[in-house]
């Protein structure tokens, strides 16, 4: 217990120092979060970075917020609820016009033909219904090494919670694959994609899977630093994208709710 407490204190001190160094130029950026997870890894990452943000947990609330003003960064964590075609179109418009976006969504498997995914440098290959590890393609990956060195996500070590879990795909356009499923080097087994000159990152898997829902272990912490591994991935990705040149963007296409082409439900 004593060593665990020391690791927690050291980890918090590290993140605090990083945040104090970085937050001065970022904390004025308006940040919008959509989060329908039970783990809140993305929100914890933002808290550790000391970024202020507006959080939404439902589609209608998110759409209203997204179209109400210009946002400098949108963080979209969508492991559970169905999201309409129209709201995904708003995110596509946001990214295409210079917005910064870090996203994860099971709806890529629900609506693989939507233009948002291509706008994020990703092309859908298939859906994994079971849990698969997500591995860095390189031991030295600047995006996943700063401000923390994020470990591989050993998701297959815990019990499954969601109906679908991973959506391997290929990089298209200016997209670059920086992580894959199960250490694969195949071009169509990508799990994380960076595009738009670093303004966008798409996680083609569910970071919320990195949690022991049916046991007592809680969040996976393979490097034993007192922080959830999936939170470290979100923290590094958010830190990287928020530092890239971009714009505060208000999506131009305001589309009424309830005209979706997709199936609205949940990922259970």
Coordinates of C-alpha atoms in Angstrom, one line a residue:
X1 CA 0.0 0.0 0.0
X2 CA 2.8 2.4 0.8
X3 CA 4.5 1.9 -2.6
X4 CA 1.1 2.3 -4.3
X5 CA 0.5 5.6 -2.5
X6 CA 4.0 6.8 -3.4
X7 CA 3.3 6.0 -7.1
X8 CA 0.1 7.9 -7.0
X9 CA 1.7 11.0 -5.5
X10 CA 4.6 10.9 -8.0
X11 CA 2.2 10.4 -10.9
X12 CA 0.0 13.3 -9.8
X13 CA 3.0 15.6 -9.2
X14 CA 4.3 14.7 -12.7
X15 CA 1.0 15.6 -14.4
X16 CA 0.7 18.7 -12.3
X17 CA 4.1 20.0 -13.5
X18 CA 3.3 19.2 -17.1
X19 CA 0.0 21.0 -16.8
X20 CA 1.5 24.1 -15.2
X21 CA 4.0 24.2 -18.1
X22 CA 1.4 23.7 -20.9
X23 CA -1.9 25.1 -19.7
X24 CA -1.0 28.8 -20.0
X25 CA -1.4 28.8 -23.8
X26 CA -4.2 26.3 -24.0
X27 CA -6.6 26.9 -21.1
X28 CA -8.3 29.7 -22.9
X29 CA -9.2 27.4 -25.8
X30 CA -12.9 26.5 -25.7
X31 CA -13.2 22.8 -25.3
X32 CA -16.4 20.7 -25.8
X33 CA -16.6 17.1 -24.5
X34 CA -19.1 14.4 -25.4
X35 CA -18.8 11.4 -23.1
X36 CA -21.3 8.6 -22.8
X37 CA -18.8 6.2 -21.1
X38 CA -18.8 4.9 -17.6
X39 CA -15.1 5.4 -17.1
X40 CA -14.7 9.1 -17.9
X41 CA -11.1 8.5 -19.0
X42 CA -11.1 11.5 -21.4
X43 CA -12.5 13.9 -18.7
X44 CA -9.9 12.7 -16.2
X45 CA -7.2 13.4 -18.8
X46 CA -8.5 16.9 -19.3
X47 CA -8.6 17.4 -15.5
X48 CA -5.0 16.2 -15.1
X49 CA -4.0 18.7 -17.8
X50 CA -5.9 21.4 -16.0
X51 CA -7.9 22.2 -19.1
X52 CA -11.3 23.8 -18.5
X53 CA -14.1 22.3 -20.7
X54 CA -17.8 21.9 -21.2
X55 CA -19.1 18.4 -20.9
X56 CA -22.2 16.8 -22.5
X57 CA -23.5 13.3 -22.1
X58 CA -26.4 13.1 -24.5
X59 CA -26.7 13.6 -28.3
X60 CA -29.2 16.4 -28.3
X61 CA -27.3 18.3 -25.6
X62 CA -24.1 17.8 -27.6
X63 CA -25.6 19.0 -30.8
X64 CA -27.0 22.1 -29.2
X65 CA -23.6 22.9 -27.6
X66 CA -21.6 22.1 -30.8
X67 CA -23.7 24.5 -32.9
X68 CA -24.0 27.2 -30.3
X69 CA -20.5 28.7 -30.6
X70 CA -17.0 28.2 -32.1
X71 CA -14.9 25.5 -30.3
X72 CA -11.1 25.1 -30.4
X73 CA -11.2 21.4 -29.4
X74 CA -13.8 18.7 -29.4
X75 CA -13.2 15.5 -27.4
X76 CA -15.7 12.8 -28.5
X77 CA -15.8 9.6 -26.4
X78 CA -18.8 7.5 -27.7
X79 CA -18.5 3.8 -26.6
X80 CA -22.1 3.3 -25.8
X81 CA -24.9 5.4 -27.4
X82 CA -26.1 5.5 -31.0
X83 CA -25.3 8.9 -32.6
X84 CA -27.3 10.1 -35.6
X85 CA -25.9 10.5 -39.1
X86 CA -26.6 14.2 -38.8
X87 CA -24.5 14.8 -35.7
X88 CA -21.6 12.9 -37.2
X89 CA -22.0 15.3 -40.2
X90 CA -21.6 18.2 -37.9
X91 CA -18.4 16.7 -36.6
X92 CA -17.2 16.2 -40.2
X93 CA -17.9 19.8 -41.0
X94 CA -16.1 20.9 -37.8
X95 CA -13.0 18.9 -38.6
X96 CA -13.0 19.9 -42.3
X97 CA -13.1 23.6 -41.5
X98 CA -10.0 23.6 -39.2
X99 CA -11.3 22.3 -35.8
X100 CA -9.3 20.1 -33.5
X101 CA -10.9 16.7 -32.8
X102 CA -10.0 13.7 -30.7
X103 CA -12.6 10.9 -31.1
X104 CA -13.6 7.4 -30.4
X105 CA -16.9 6.0 -31.5
X106 CA -18.6 2.6 -31.9
X107 CA -20.8 4.2 -34.5
X108 CA -18.0 3.7 -37.1
X109 CA -19.2 0.1 -37.2
X110 CA -22.8 1.2 -37.3
X111 CA -22.3 3.7 -40.1
X112 CA -19.0 2.9 -41.8
X113 CA -19.8 4.8 -45.0
X114 CA -20.2 8.2 -43.2
X115 CA -17.8 10.8 -44.5
X116 CA -16.5 11.7 -41.0
X117 CA -14.2 8.7 -40.9
X118 CA -12.5 9.6 -44.2
X119 CA -12.2 13.2 -42.9
X120 CA -10.2 11.7 -40.0
X121 CA -7.8 9.8 -42.3
X122 CA -9.5 6.4 -41.7
X123 CA -11.2 3.8 -43.9
X124 CA -13.2 1.0 -42.2
X125 CA -12.2 -2.6 -42.7
X126 CA -14.3 -4.7 -40.2
X127 CA -15.6 -5.0 -36.7
X128 CA -14.2 -6.9 -33.8
X129 CA -16.9 -8.2 -31.5
X130 CA -14.4 -9.5 -29.0
X131 CA -11.6 -7.7 -27.1
X132 CA -8.3 -7.1 -28.8
X133 CA -5.2 -5.4 -27.5
X134 CA -4.2 -2.1 -29.0
X135 CA -0.4 -1.7 -29.5
X136 CA 1.8 1.2 -30.4
X137 CA 3.5 0.7 -33.8
X138 CA 6.7 2.0 -32.5
X139 CA 8.4 2.0 -29.1
X140 CA 9.3 5.6 -29.9
X141 CA 6.1 7.5 -30.8
X142 CA 6.1 11.2 -30.1
X143 CA 2.4 11.5 -29.9
X144 CA 2.1 8.7 -27.3
X145 CA 5.3 9.5 -25.4
X146 CA 4.4 13.1 -24.4
X147 CA 3.7 14.2 -21.8
X148 CA 3.5 10.6 -20.5
X149 CA 4.8 7.4 -22.1
X150 CA 1.5 5.5 -22.7
X151 CA 1.8 1.7 -22.5
X152 CA 0.2 -0.7 -24.9
X153 CA -3.5 -1.2 -24.0
X154 CA -3.9 -4.9 -22.9
X155 CA -7.6 -4.8 -23.4
X156 CA -7.9 -8.6 -24.0
X157 CA -7.0 -9.2 -20.3
X158 CA -10.4 -8.1 -19.0
X159 CA -14.0 -9.2 -19.5
X160 CA -16.0 -7.8 -22.4
X161 CA -18.7 -5.2 -21.7
X162 CA -19.8 -3.8 -25.0
X163 CA -21.3 -5.4 -28.1
X164 CA -18.7 -4.2 -30.5
X165 CA -15.2 -3.2 -29.5
X166 CA -12.8 -2.5 -32.3
X167 CA -13.0 -1.3 -35.9
X168 CA -9.7 -2.1 -37.7
X169 CA -9.1 0.1 -40.7
X170 CA -6.6 1.6 -43.1
X171 CA -5.1 5.1 -43.4
X172 CA -6.3 7.2 -46.3
X173 CA -5.7 10.7 -47.5
X174 CA -3.2 12.3 -45.1
X175 CA -4.0 9.9 -42.3
X176 CA -1.2 8.1 -40.5
X177 CA -1.6 4.9 -38.4
X178 CA 0.3 5.0 -35.1
X179 CA -1.2 2.0 -33.4
X180 CA -2.7 -1.3 -34.5
X181 CA -4.7 -4.3 -33.1
X182 CA -2.7 -7.1 -31.6
X183 CA 0.7 -5.8 -32.8
X184 CA -0.3 -6.3 -36.4
X185 CA 1.7 -4.7 -39.1
X186 CA -1.0 -5.1 -41.7
X187 CA -2.2 -1.9 -43.4
X188 CA -5.8 -2.7 -42.7
X189 CA -5.5 -3.4 -39.0
X190 CA -5.0 0.1 -37.8
X191 CA -6.4 1.2 -34.4
X192 CA -5.3 4.9 -34.1
X193 CA -5.1 7.5 -36.9
X194 CA -3.6 11.0 -36.9
X195 CA -4.7 13.3 -39.8
X196 CA -5.2 16.9 -40.9
X197 CA -1.7 18.0 -40.0
X198 CA -2.1 16.7 -36.5
X199 CA -5.4 18.5 -35.8
X200 CA -7.4 15.2 -35.5
X201 CA -6.9 11.8 -33.9
X202 CA -9.3 8.9 -34.3
X203 CA -9.3 5.9 -32.0
X204 CA -10.9 3.0 -33.9
X205 CA -11.5 1.2 -30.7
X206 CA -13.1 1.8 -27.3
X207 CA -10.6 3.1 -24.7
X208 CA -13.4 2.4 -22.1
X209 CA -12.8 -1.3 -22.8
X210 CA -9.6 -1.0 -20.7
X211 CA -11.5 -1.5 -17.5
X212 CA -12.3 -4.6 -15.4
X213 CA -16.1 -4.2 -15.3
X214 CA -16.8 -7.6 -13.8
X215 CA -13.9 -7.9 -11.4
X216 CA -12.2 -5.9 -8.7
X217 CA -9.2 -4.6 -10.5
X218 CA -10.8 -1.5 -12.0
X219 CA -8.9 0.3 -14.7
X220 CA -6.0 -1.4 -16.4
X221 CA -2.7 0.0 -15.1
X222 CA -0.1 -2.2 -16.7
X223 CA 2.8 0.2 -15.9
X224 CA 1.7 0.5 -12.3
X225 CA 2.1 4.2 -12.1
X226 CA -1.2 4.8 -10.4
X227 CA -3.0 6.1 -13.6
X228 CA -5.3 4.2 -15.9
X229 CA -3.5 3.3 -19.1
X230 CA -6.4 4.4 -21.3
X231 CA -6.5 7.8 -19.5
X232 CA -2.8 8.2 -20.4
X233 CA -3.7 7.6 -24.1
X234 CA -6.4 10.2 -24.0
X235 CA -4.0 12.6 -22.1
X236 CA -1.3 12.3 -24.7
X237 CA -3.6 12.6 -27.7
X238 CA -5.5 15.6 -26.3
X239 CA -2.2 17.3 -25.4
X240 CA -0.8 16.7 -28.9
X241 CA -3.9 17.8 -30.8
X242 CA -4.5 20.9 -28.6
X243 CA -1.0 22.1 -29.4
X244 CA -1.5 22.0 -33.2
X245 CA -2.4 25.0 -35.3
X246 CA -6.2 25.1 -35.8
X247 CA -9.2 27.3 -35.6
X248 CA -12.1 27.8 -33.3
X249 CA -14.9 26.5 -35.4
X250 CA -18.7 26.6 -35.3
X251 CA -20.1 23.9 -37.6
X252 CA -21.9 25.6 -40.5
X253 CA -24.6 22.9 -41.1
X254 CA -27.3 23.0 -38.4
X255 CA -29.4 19.9 -39.0
X256 CA -32.6 19.1 -37.1
X257 CA -32.6 16.2 -34.8
X258 CA -34.4 13.0 -35.7
X259 CA -33.5 12.7 -39.4
X260 CA -30.8 10.1 -39.0
X261 CA -29.8 7.5 -41.7
X262 CA -28.3 5.3 -39.0
X263 CA -29.7 2.9 -36.4
X264 CA -29.9 4.6 -33.0
X265 CA -29.5 2.3 -30.0
X266 CA -26.7 1.4 -27.7
X267 CA -23.6 -0.7 -27.9
X268 CA -24.7 -3.5 -25.6

